[in-house]
Amino acid sequence: MSDIRVRYAPSPTGHLHIGNARTALFNYLFARNQKGQFIIRIEDTDQKRNIVGGEESQLKYLKWLGMDWDESVDVGGEYGPYRQSERLDIYKKYYEDLLEKGLAYKCYCTEEELEKEREEQIARGEAPRYSGKCRHLTKEDQARLEAEGRKPSIRFRVPSGKVYRFNDIVKGEVSFASEDIGDFVIVKKDGMPLYNFAVAIDDHLMKISHVLRGDDHISNTPKQLMIYEAFGWEPPTFGHMTLIVNENHKKLSKRDESIIQFIEQYEALGYLPEALFNFIALLGWSPVGEEEIFSKEELIEIFDPARLSKSPAVFDRQKLIWMNNQYMKKLPVEKVVELALPHLVSAGRVPENPSTEQLEMVNKLVALYQEQMSYGAEIVSLSELFFKEEISYDETGKAILSEEQVPEVLRAFLQELEHLEPFEAVEIKAAIKRVQKATGQKGKKLFMPIRVAVTGQEHGPELPNTIELIGKETVKKRIQNILS
């Protein structure tokens, strides 16, 4: 068994976002590649921001994407509890130890005082940081402030004149001077530990060997290194993944509506988890060679953190749509029907409890568009022409229908339809052949007028199959409208 132990540690403050899913995925691939352990820890100490169902949603959609884990709130493990709110006694022991050694101290400053201090520093052109006002309070000072009803937070005493260096898997050597970091709060006034303190304690006690996380955490690393140093612990190896940016190279913001950002939205639209897993794995990591389609097992086999990109990862929507289509094309048609049917129902195209006949129609419809479909919901827009009474023709369509051979072709086809039994694709194809013989028209001159007349479109799936699905009476009516 390898000593590689990695973790994904979400806060239950929202649903699984594409950026968090990538963090989880890279940790998962690394652990599985190295025959190590993948741990999920819930960081829920910010009680005000936690949302109902946030934790369940995170776990549900990680599973939906295809990940499993070795230790967590739902499977247990020897390093639990795996929810920070259940580890408060553990944190208490460690912050009391820091207080006793003088490596931390009680701070009685109010929010108003701290805000005023920040504003004054900014006005002087200084980077805002805590001045250390409460650093040297005597026991008497503390007793007096507590008598005033003030509750203390606990701050870590940042050593002066030190440089904190670490070798980042992605960025190489990174260093921070302690002078640039003010004494930071490790425990709030209500006794709740803050992120940098709790995460360092948890990572050490859970024997985490590598911390792979987003670039936005890099400024937290020196604070965590200070906590490690204060207790004489060996820090883990860090790797900070570059940001995900949109196609305009702007940082992906949750307010950016041009990109669907939550995993549950992809499930709702009828995307395939395998395709999303593949796509996310290539957001800021690249395999050797040009291949882009990989199974989960292949990605586990080839994952190497040394190939994490140093440049921001561009979220390419078209690439995701293309990739999902590659997966859709390979599915059995029944699976694609499962993805598409709920969308036809919610669009009112098919009743909630369809009959056998209606289900057969849906199967034919999906089979017709499977090659084109990129996700389940797309069936609604693709198949619109099958649910319209009237169709309209654009300028190109009108131009095609005004060509001189069109009346002859459509009349001959209409005549064939009158006696066509059964009304099935094979028979329809043979009827079009007979129209070709009778009129002498072929290729575009033959097929295009028929397609445009019955579908209103210049392009689409196999014409005989399309005509079968539209139905004999509707096809006849549409041709008669053109000829009248």
Short mmCIF file of C-alpha atoms in Angstrom, two decimals:
data_model
loop_
_atom_site.label_atom_id
_atom_site.label_comp_id
_atom_site.label_asym_id
_atom_site.label_seq_id
_atom_site.Cartn_x
_atom_site.Cartn_y
_atom_site.Cartn_z
CA MET A 1 0.00 0.00 0.00
CA SER A 2 1.33 3.41 -1.00
CA ASP A 3 1.66 6.27 1.51
CA ILE A 4 -0.01 8.67 -0.94
CA ARG A 5 -3.02 10.19 0.81
CA VAL A 6 -4.90 13.08 -0.77
CA ARG A 7 -8.14 14.85 0.06
CA TYR A 8 -10.93 16.90 -1.43
CA ALA A 9 -12.37 19.16 1.28
CA PRO A 10 -15.52 21.01 0.19
CA SER A 11 -17.57 23.43 2.27
CA PRO A 12 -21.29 22.59 2.13
CA THR A 13 -22.01 26.21 1.15
CA GLY A 14 -23.19 25.39 -2.37
CA HIS A 15 -23.54 22.77 -5.05
CA LEU A 16 -20.69 21.03 -6.88
CA HIS A 17 -19.10 23.61 -9.17
CA ILE A 18 -16.94 22.75 -12.18
CA GLY A 19 -13.83 24.18 -10.44
CA ASN A 20 -14.36 22.11 -7.30
CA ALA A 21 -15.17 19.04 -9.39
CA ARG A 22 -11.79 19.47 -11.12
CA THR A 23 -9.98 19.68 -7.76
CA ALA A 24 -11.71 16.48 -6.62
CA LEU A 25 -11.01 14.77 -9.94
CA PHE A 26 -7.27 15.50 -10.00
CA ASN A 27 -6.92 14.29 -6.41
CA TYR A 28 -8.92 11.17 -7.26
CA LEU A 29 -6.84 10.38 -10.38
CA PHE A 30 -3.58 10.92 -8.48
CA ALA A 31 -4.65 8.67 -5.59
CA ARG A 32 -5.87 5.89 -7.88
CA ASN A 33 -2.79 6.13 -10.14
CA GLN A 34 -0.51 5.81 -7.10
CA LYS A 35 -2.62 3.09 -5.40
CA GLY A 36 -3.09 5.61 -2.59
CA GLN A 37 -6.06 6.85 -0.57
CA PHE A 38 -8.63 9.48 -1.59
CA ILE A 39 -10.35 11.17 1.35
CA ILE A 40 -13.32 13.54 1.40
CA ARG A 41 -13.49 15.89 4.38
CA ILE A 42 -16.37 18.29 4.92
CA GLU A 43 -15.20 21.77 6.01
CA ASP A 44 -18.39 23.08 7.59
CA THR A 45 -17.17 25.44 10.29
CA ASP A 46 -18.63 28.50 8.53
CA GLN A 47 -22.10 27.62 9.80
CA LYS A 48 -23.79 30.80 8.50
CA ARG A 49 -22.89 30.01 4.88
CA ASN A 50 -23.74 26.28 4.92
CA ILE A 51 -26.80 25.39 2.88
CA VAL A 52 -29.32 22.64 3.53
CA GLY A 53 -28.41 19.63 1.40
CA GLY A 54 -25.01 21.09 0.44
CA GLU A 55 -23.02 18.12 1.75
CA GLU A 56 -25.35 15.52 0.20
CA SER A 57 -25.26 17.37 -3.13
CA GLN A 58 -21.45 17.39 -3.19
CA LEU A 59 -21.22 13.64 -2.54
CA LYS A 60 -24.08 12.78 -4.91
CA TYR A 61 -22.52 14.57 -7.89
CA LEU A 62 -18.99 13.32 -7.23
CA LYS A 63 -20.48 9.80 -7.39
CA TRP A 64 -22.47 10.73 -10.50
CA LEU A 65 -19.22 11.80 -12.20
CA GLY A 66 -17.75 8.39 -11.40
CA MET A 67 -15.59 8.98 -8.32
CA ASP A 68 -15.42 6.83 -5.22
CA TRP A 69 -13.44 7.43 -2.02
CA ASP A 70 -11.75 5.53 0.77
CA GLU A 71 -12.66 7.64 3.80
CA SER A 72 -15.39 10.22 4.45
CA VAL A 73 -18.54 11.04 6.40
CA ASP A 74 -20.47 8.30 4.60
CA VAL A 75 -17.89 5.47 4.65
CA GLY A 76 -16.00 6.24 7.89
CA GLY A 77 -12.27 5.60 8.33
CA GLU A 78 -9.67 5.54 11.08
CA TYR A 79 -8.88 9.27 10.97
CA GLY A 80 -12.42 10.60 11.55
CA PRO A 81 -14.56 12.40 12.28
CA TYR A 82 -14.55 13.71 8.68
CA ARG A 83 -16.78 16.72 9.35
CA GLN A 84 -14.90 19.69 10.87
CA SER A 85 -17.85 20.70 13.07
CA GLU A 86 -17.40 17.34 14.85
CA ARG A 87 -13.67 17.95 15.47
CA LEU A 88 -13.93 21.04 17.69
CA ASP A 89 -12.43 19.28 20.73
CA ILE A 90 -9.40 18.31 18.65
CA TYR A 91 -8.82 21.94 17.54
CA LYS A 92 -9.28 23.21 21.12
CA LYS A 93 -6.43 21.04 22.39
CA TYR A 94 -4.09 22.45 19.71
CA TYR A 95 -4.97 26.14 20.05
CA GLU A 96 -4.65 25.91 23.84
CA ASP A 97 -1.19 24.44 23.28
CA LEU A 98 -0.25 27.43 21.05
CA LEU A 99 -1.58 29.90 23.65
CA GLU A 100 0.42 28.19 26.38
CA LYS A 101 3.63 28.35 24.34
CA GLY A 102 3.03 32.02 23.44
CA LEU A 103 2.77 31.14 19.75
CA ALA A 104 -0.78 32.51 19.71
CA TYR A 105 -2.56 35.19 21.74
CA LYS A 106 -6.02 36.51 22.51
CA CYS A 107 -7.17 39.51 20.50
CA TYR A 108 -9.98 41.75 21.82
CA CYS A 109 -10.24 44.15 18.89
CA THR A 110 -13.77 44.77 17.65
CA GLU A 111 -14.78 44.61 13.97
CA GLU A 112 -15.15 48.41 13.97
CA GLU A 113 -11.61 48.90 15.33
CA LEU A 114 -10.16 46.50 12.78
CA GLU A 115 -12.05 48.17 9.92
CA LYS A 116 -10.80 51.62 11.02
CA GLU A 117 -7.23 50.30 11.17
CA ARG A 118 -7.57 48.81 7.63
CA GLU A 119 -8.93 52.08 6.22
CA GLU A 120 -6.10 54.12 7.77
CA GLN A 121 -3.46 51.73 6.35
CA ILE A 122 -5.01 51.91 2.85
CA ALA A 123 -5.14 55.73 3.11
CA ARG A 124 -1.40 55.72 3.87
CA GLY A 125 -0.80 53.46 0.83
CA GLU A 126 0.08 50.45 2.98
CA ALA A 127 -1.09 46.86 2.43
CA PRO A 128 -3.72 46.22 5.11
CA ARG A 129 -2.64 43.80 7.85
CA TYR A 130 -3.22 43.48 11.56
CA SER A 131 -0.99 45.86 13.53
CA GLY A 132 -0.42 43.48 16.44
CA LYS A 133 -2.23 45.79 18.86
CA CYS A 134 -3.16 42.92 21.26
CA ARG A 135 0.18 41.08 20.95
CA HIS A 136 1.58 42.20 24.30
CA LEU A 137 -1.51 42.45 26.53
CA THR A 138 -0.87 41.55 30.16
CA LYS A 139 -3.20 39.28 32.16
CA GLU A 140 -4.57 42.47 33.78
CA ASP A 141 -5.27 44.04 30.35
CA GLN A 142 -7.11 40.91 29.29
CA ALA A 143 -9.17 40.79 32.51
CA ARG A 144 -10.13 44.47 32.07
CA LEU A 145 -11.22 43.97 28.44
CA GLU A 146 -13.22 40.87 29.38
CA ALA A 147 -14.89 42.83 32.18
CA GLU A 148 -16.05 45.26 29.47
CA GLY A 149 -17.84 42.29 27.90
CA ARG A 150 -15.37 41.81 25.06
CA LYS A 151 -14.90 38.27 23.74
CA PRO A 152 -11.48 37.44 22.32
CA SER A 153 -10.58 35.76 19.06
CA ILE A 154 -7.24 33.93 18.93
CA ARG A 155 -4.47 35.09 16.62
CA PHE A 156 -1.37 33.24 15.50
CA ARG A 157 1.85 35.10 16.31
CA VAL A 158 3.62 35.35 12.92
CA PRO A 159 7.41 35.06 13.36
CA SER A 160 9.33 38.09 12.15
CA GLY A 161 12.14 38.08 9.60
CA LYS A 162 11.38 34.66 8.14
CA VAL A 163 10.90 33.50 4.57
CA TYR A 164 8.55 30.57 3.97
CA ARG A 165 9.50 28.53 0.93
CA PHE A 166 7.88 25.49 -0.62
CA ASN A 167 8.36 23.60 -3.84
CA ASP A 168 5.01 23.62 -5.64
CA ILE A 169 4.27 20.73 -8.06
CA VAL A 170 2.87 23.21 -10.59
CA LYS A 171 4.68 26.50 -9.90
CA GLY A 172 8.10 25.38 -8.77
CA GLU A 173 9.68 27.24 -5.82
CA VAL A 174 7.36 29.76 -4.14
CA SER A 175 8.36 32.01 -1.26
CA PHE A 176 6.60 34.42 1.12
CA ALA A 177 8.16 36.84 3.59
CA SER A 178 6.57 36.73 7.06
CA GLU A 179 6.70 40.56 7.14
CA ASP A 180 3.93 40.63 4.54
CA ILE A 181 1.57 38.57 6.67
CA GLY A 182 -0.05 40.05 9.73
CA ASP A 183 -0.92 37.96 12.80
CA PHE A 184 -3.96 36.04 11.55
CA VAL A 185 -7.03 34.82 13.39
CA ILE A 186 -7.10 31.06 13.96
CA VAL A 187 -10.18 30.90 16.22
CA LYS A 188 -13.19 33.23 16.02
CA LYS A 189 -14.83 34.86 19.03
CA ASP A 190 -17.48 32.11 19.07
CA GLY A 191 -14.82 29.40 19.42
CA MET A 192 -15.00 28.23 15.79
CA PRO A 193 -11.60 27.54 14.24
CA LEU A 194 -10.79 29.31 10.97
CA TYR A 195 -9.75 27.66 7.74
CA ASN A 196 -5.94 27.92 7.82
CA PHE A 197 -5.72 26.55 11.35
CA ALA A 198 -8.27 23.72 11.02
CA VAL A 199 -7.02 22.59 7.63
CA ALA A 200 -3.40 22.29 8.80
CA ILE A 201 -4.44 20.28 11.89
CA ASP A 202 -6.69 18.01 9.82
CA ASP A 203 -4.16 17.44 7.03
CA HIS A 204 -1.51 16.46 9.57
CA LEU A 205 -3.72 14.18 11.67
CA MET A 206 -5.20 12.53 8.56
CA LYS A 207 -1.66 11.92 7.25
CA ILE A 208 -2.31 13.84 4.00
CA SER A 209 0.82 13.52 1.82
CA HIS A 210 -0.12 15.85 -1.07
CA VAL A 211 -2.44 18.84 -1.26
CA LEU A 212 -3.65 19.50 -4.82
CA ARG A 213 -5.94 22.53 -4.92
CA GLY A 214 -6.83 25.69 -6.81
CA ASP A 215 -4.51 28.62 -7.38
CA ASP A 216 -6.69 30.84 -5.14
CA HIS A 217 -5.33 28.92 -2.12
CA ILE A 218 -1.69 29.77 -2.70
CA SER A 219 -1.72 32.75 -0.31
CA ASN A 220 -3.04 30.42 2.42
CA THR A 221 -0.02 28.13 2.13
CA PRO A 222 2.50 30.20 4.18
CA LYS A 223 -0.03 30.48 7.03
CA GLN A 224 -0.49 26.71 7.00
CA LEU A 225 3.29 26.21 6.89
CA MET A 226 3.55 28.39 10.00
CA ILE A 227 1.06 26.14 11.82
CA TYR A 228 3.06 23.06 10.77
CA GLU A 229 6.27 24.68 11.96
CA ALA A 230 4.72 25.71 15.30
CA PHE A 231 3.95 22.06 16.06
CA GLY A 232 7.16 20.66 14.56
CA TRP A 233 5.32 18.75 11.83
CA GLU A 234 6.41 17.86 8.30
CA PRO A 235 4.18 19.71 5.77
CA PRO A 236 2.59 17.91 2.81
CA THR A 237 3.68 18.50 -0.80
CA PHE A 238 1.59 21.28 -2.36
CA GLY A 239 0.38 21.69 -5.93
CA HIS A 240 -1.70 24.72 -6.94
CA MET A 241 -3.67 24.29 -10.15
CA THR A 242 -4.10 27.30 -12.40
CA LEU A 243 -7.43 29.07 -12.71
CA ILE A 244 -10.18 28.03 -15.10
CA VAL A 245 -10.98 30.93 -17.43
CA ASN A 246 -13.77 31.52 -19.93
CA GLU A 247 -13.22 31.90 -23.67
CA ASN A 248 -12.38 35.60 -23.16
CA HIS A 249 -9.65 34.53 -20.73
CA LYS A 250 -11.49 36.04 -17.76
CA LYS A 251 -11.53 34.09 -14.48
CA LEU A 252 -14.56 31.80 -14.33
CA SER A 253 -17.04 33.57 -12.10
CA LYS A 254 -20.22 31.98 -10.75
CA ARG A 255 -22.06 34.99 -12.20
CA ASP A 256 -20.81 34.22 -15.72
CA GLU A 257 -23.96 32.93 -17.37
CA SER A 258 -22.29 32.11 -20.67
CA ILE A 259 -21.02 28.86 -19.14
CA ILE A 260 -23.02 26.22 -17.28
CA GLN A 261 -21.03 25.82 -14.08
CA PHE A 262 -22.73 23.33 -11.78
CA ILE A 263 -22.52 19.58 -12.29
CA GLU A 264 -26.20 19.02 -11.48
CA GLN A 265 -27.13 21.33 -14.38
CA TYR A 266 -25.23 19.05 -16.75
CA GLU A 267 -27.05 16.02 -15.41
CA ALA A 268 -30.38 17.85 -15.82
CA LEU A 269 -29.54 18.68 -19.47
CA GLY A 270 -28.81 15.06 -20.26
CA TYR A 271 -25.01 15.16 -20.46
CA LEU A 272 -23.09 11.94 -19.85
CA PRO A 273 -21.01 11.69 -16.67
CA GLU A 274 -18.24 9.81 -18.53
CA ALA A 275 -17.90 12.66 -21.05
CA LEU A 276 -17.86 15.31 -18.32
CA PHE A 277 -15.25 13.30 -16.37
CA ASN A 278 -13.08 13.16 -19.52
CA PHE A 279 -13.58 16.88 -20.27
CA ILE A 280 -12.81 18.08 -16.72
CA ALA A 281 -9.67 15.90 -16.60
CA LEU A 282 -8.27 17.94 -19.52
CA LEU A 283 -8.96 21.33 -17.86
CA GLY A 284 -5.42 22.24 -16.87
CA TRP A 285 -3.81 18.84 -17.34
CA SER A 286 -2.60 17.26 -20.56
CA PRO A 287 -1.64 13.70 -21.43
CA VAL A 288 1.23 12.79 -23.73
CA GLY A 289 0.15 12.84 -27.40
CA GLU A 290 -2.86 14.24 -29.25
CA GLU A 291 -5.62 11.87 -28.07
CA GLU A 292 -8.51 13.52 -26.19
CA ILE A 293 -11.04 10.75 -25.57
CA PHE A 294 -10.17 8.63 -22.55
CA SER A 295 -12.07 6.28 -20.26
CA LYS A 296 -11.80 6.74 -16.49
CA GLU A 297 -9.49 3.70 -16.31
CA GLU A 298 -7.20 5.14 -18.99
CA LEU A 299 -7.02 8.51 -17.22
CA ILE A 300 -6.11 6.77 -13.95
CA GLU A 301 -3.40 4.84 -15.77
CA ILE A 302 -1.78 7.91 -17.39
CA PHE A 303 -2.34 10.65 -14.79
CA ASP A 304 0.88 12.43 -13.84
CA PRO A 305 0.74 15.62 -11.70
CA ALA A 306 3.97 16.79 -13.35
CA ARG A 307 1.83 17.45 -16.46
CA LEU A 308 -0.48 19.91 -14.68
CA SER A 309 -0.51 23.07 -16.77
CA LYS A 310 1.20 26.30 -15.72
CA SER A 311 -1.21 28.34 -17.87
CA PRO A 312 -4.89 29.01 -17.09
CA ALA A 313 -7.28 26.31 -18.31
CA VAL A 314 -9.74 27.61 -20.92
CA PHE A 315 -13.27 26.26 -20.57
CA ASP A 316 -14.09 25.50 -24.20
CA ARG A 317 -17.88 24.97 -24.46
CA GLN A 318 -17.69 23.72 -28.04
CA LYS A 319 -15.14 21.10 -27.07
CA LEU A 320 -17.42 19.82 -24.29
CA ILE A 321 -20.37 19.63 -26.71
CA TRP A 322 -18.18 17.78 -29.26
CA MET A 323 -16.86 15.40 -26.60
CA ASN A 324 -20.30 14.58 -25.22
CA ASN A 325 -21.46 13.90 -28.80
CA GLN A 326 -18.59 11.41 -29.26
CA TYR A 327 -19.87 9.51 -26.22
CA MET A 328 -23.56 9.80 -27.25
CA LYS A 329 -22.87 8.27 -30.67
CA LYS A 330 -21.46 5.11 -29.08
CA LEU A 331 -24.40 4.50 -26.72
CA PRO A 332 -27.15 1.96 -27.36
CA VAL A 333 -30.22 3.89 -28.58
CA GLU A 334 -32.20 2.89 -25.43
CA LYS A 335 -29.70 4.78 -23.26
CA VAL A 336 -30.04 7.90 -25.41
CA VAL A 337 -33.84 7.58 -25.15
CA GLU A 338 -33.48 7.58 -21.33
CA LEU A 339 -31.58 10.89 -21.57
CA ALA A 340 -33.94 12.46 -24.10
CA LEU A 341 -37.41 11.33 -22.96
CA PRO A 342 -37.69 13.57 -19.84
CA HIS A 343 -37.04 16.61 -22.06
CA LEU A 344 -39.70 15.64 -24.60
CA VAL A 345 -42.11 15.18 -21.68
CA SER A 346 -41.30 18.55 -20.08
CA ALA A 347 -41.64 20.27 -23.49
CA GLY A 348 -45.15 18.80 -23.75
CA ARG A 349 -44.22 16.74 -26.84
CA VAL A 350 -44.87 13.39 -25.16
CA PRO A 351 -47.24 12.61 -22.25
CA GLU A 352 -45.79 11.71 -18.84
CA ASN A 353 -46.95 8.09 -19.22
CA PRO A 354 -46.47 7.44 -22.94
CA SER A 355 -48.20 4.54 -24.66
CA THR A 356 -46.25 1.74 -26.38
CA GLU A 357 -46.91 3.43 -29.71
CA GLN A 358 -45.66 6.81 -28.44
CA LEU A 359 -42.53 5.19 -26.97
CA GLU A 360 -41.87 3.52 -30.31
CA MET A 361 -42.11 6.96 -31.96
CA VAL A 362 -39.64 8.40 -29.40
CA ASN A 363 -37.23 5.54 -30.09
CA LYS A 364 -37.36 6.24 -33.83
CA LEU A 365 -36.99 9.96 -33.23
CA VAL A 366 -33.92 9.51 -31.04
CA ALA A 367 -32.39 6.97 -33.45
CA LEU A 368 -32.83 9.54 -36.22
CA TYR A 369 -30.90 12.24 -34.32
CA GLN A 370 -28.44 10.20 -32.24
CA GLU A 371 -25.49 11.00 -34.54
CA GLN A 372 -26.19 14.73 -34.15
CA MET A 373 -27.18 14.90 -30.49
CA SER A 374 -24.72 16.38 -28.04
CA TYR A 375 -26.90 16.03 -24.92
CA GLY A 376 -30.40 14.82 -24.03
CA ALA A 377 -32.21 18.18 -23.94
CA GLU A 378 -31.11 18.91 -27.50
CA ILE A 379 -33.73 16.48 -28.84
CA VAL A 380 -36.41 19.16 -28.25
CA SER A 381 -34.95 21.71 -30.67
CA LEU A 382 -33.67 19.09 -33.14
CA SER A 383 -37.05 17.37 -33.49
CA GLU A 384 -39.28 20.45 -33.60
CA LEU A 385 -40.48 19.81 -37.15
CA PHE A 386 -42.20 16.55 -36.06
CA PHE A 387 -44.49 18.40 -33.67
CA LYS A 388 -45.53 21.35 -35.86
CA GLU A 389 -48.79 21.57 -37.72
CA GLU A 390 -47.48 24.27 -40.04
CA ILE A 391 -43.92 24.81 -41.16
CA SER A 392 -42.38 27.99 -42.47
CA TYR A 393 -39.72 28.30 -45.17
CA ASP A 394 -36.72 30.61 -44.97
CA GLU A 395 -35.35 32.51 -47.99
CA THR A 396 -33.08 29.62 -49.05
CA GLY A 397 -35.97 27.15 -48.71
CA LYS A 398 -38.25 29.37 -50.81
CA ALA A 399 -35.55 29.66 -53.49
CA ILE A 400 -35.22 25.85 -53.66
CA LEU A 401 -39.00 25.42 -53.91
CA SER A 402 -39.23 27.94 -56.76
CA GLU A 403 -36.91 25.95 -59.06
CA GLU A 404 -38.63 24.89 -62.31
CA GLN A 405 -38.48 21.09 -61.77
CA VAL A 406 -40.08 21.26 -58.30
CA PRO A 407 -43.81 20.97 -59.22
CA GLU A 408 -43.13 17.89 -61.36
CA VAL A 409 -41.02 16.21 -58.61
CA LEU A 410 -43.53 16.96 -55.84
CA ARG A 411 -46.56 15.82 -57.92
CA ALA A 412 -44.83 12.55 -58.80
CA PHE A 413 -43.90 12.01 -55.14
CA LEU A 414 -47.44 12.83 -53.97
CA GLN A 415 -48.79 10.28 -56.43
CA GLU A 416 -46.43 7.64 -55.04
CA LEU A 417 -47.53 8.43 -51.47
CA GLU A 418 -51.22 7.81 -52.25
CA HIS A 419 -50.71 4.05 -52.60
CA LEU A 420 -47.65 3.58 -50.38
CA GLU A 421 -48.18 0.70 -47.90
CA PRO A 422 -46.63 0.11 -45.45
CA PHE A 423 -45.50 3.70 -44.87
CA GLU A 424 -41.94 2.80 -43.85
CA ALA A 425 -38.47 4.10 -44.69
CA VAL A 426 -37.58 1.22 -47.04
CA GLU A 427 -40.78 1.72 -49.09
CA ILE A 428 -40.33 5.53 -49.08
CA LYS A 429 -36.77 5.16 -50.38
CA ALA A 430 -38.06 2.95 -53.23
CA ALA A 431 -40.80 5.51 -54.01
CA ILE A 432 -38.20 8.31 -54.33
CA LYS A 433 -36.26 6.05 -56.73
CA ARG A 434 -39.41 5.69 -58.86
CA VAL A 435 -39.85 9.51 -58.85
CA GLN A 436 -36.28 9.80 -60.14
CA LYS A 437 -37.09 7.40 -62.99
CA ALA A 438 -40.38 9.13 -63.87
CA THR A 439 -39.03 12.70 -63.84
CA GLY A 440 -35.41 12.20 -64.86
CA GLN A 441 -34.37 14.40 -61.90
CA LYS A 442 -31.63 13.20 -59.54
CA GLY A 443 -29.30 14.33 -56.77
CA LYS A 444 -30.08 17.74 -55.26
CA LYS A 445 -32.70 18.50 -57.93
CA LEU A 446 -34.65 15.49 -56.67
CA PHE A 447 -33.98 15.24 -52.94
CA MET A 448 -33.78 18.90 -51.95
CA PRO A 449 -37.34 19.92 -53.00
CA ILE A 450 -38.80 16.88 -51.18
CA ARG A 451 -36.75 17.55 -48.02
CA VAL A 452 -37.55 21.28 -47.93
CA ALA A 453 -41.24 20.75 -48.73
CA VAL A 454 -41.81 18.22 -45.92
CA THR A 455 -39.36 19.47 -43.25
CA GLY A 456 -38.73 23.18 -43.97
CA GLN A 457 -35.00 22.40 -43.66
CA GLU A 458 -32.19 22.05 -46.20
CA HIS A 459 -30.26 19.54 -44.05
CA GLY A 460 -31.20 16.81 -41.65
CA PRO A 461 -31.10 13.11 -40.93
CA GLU A 462 -31.90 10.34 -43.45
CA LEU A 463 -34.79 11.58 -45.61
CA PRO A 464 -36.84 8.32 -45.86
CA ASN A 465 -36.63 7.82 -42.06
CA THR A 466 -37.63 11.46 -41.48
CA ILE A 467 -40.63 11.15 -43.82
CA GLU A 468 -41.77 7.92 -42.11
CA LEU A 469 -41.69 9.62 -38.72
CA ILE A 470 -43.55 12.76 -39.85
CA GLY A 471 -46.38 10.50 -41.01
CA LYS A 472 -48.19 10.01 -44.31
CA GLU A 473 -51.07 12.47 -43.83
CA THR A 474 -48.83 15.33 -42.62
CA VAL A 475 -46.36 14.79 -45.49
CA LYS A 476 -49.20 14.80 -48.07
CA LYS A 477 -50.69 17.96 -46.55
CA ARG A 478 -47.34 19.80 -46.63
CA ILE A 479 -46.73 18.90 -50.29
CA GLN A 480 -50.29 19.84 -51.27
CA ASN A 481 -49.79 23.27 -49.60
CA ILE A 482 -46.74 23.88 -51.78
CA LEU A 483 -48.51 22.76 -54.95
CA SER A 484 -51.70 24.72 -54.33
#
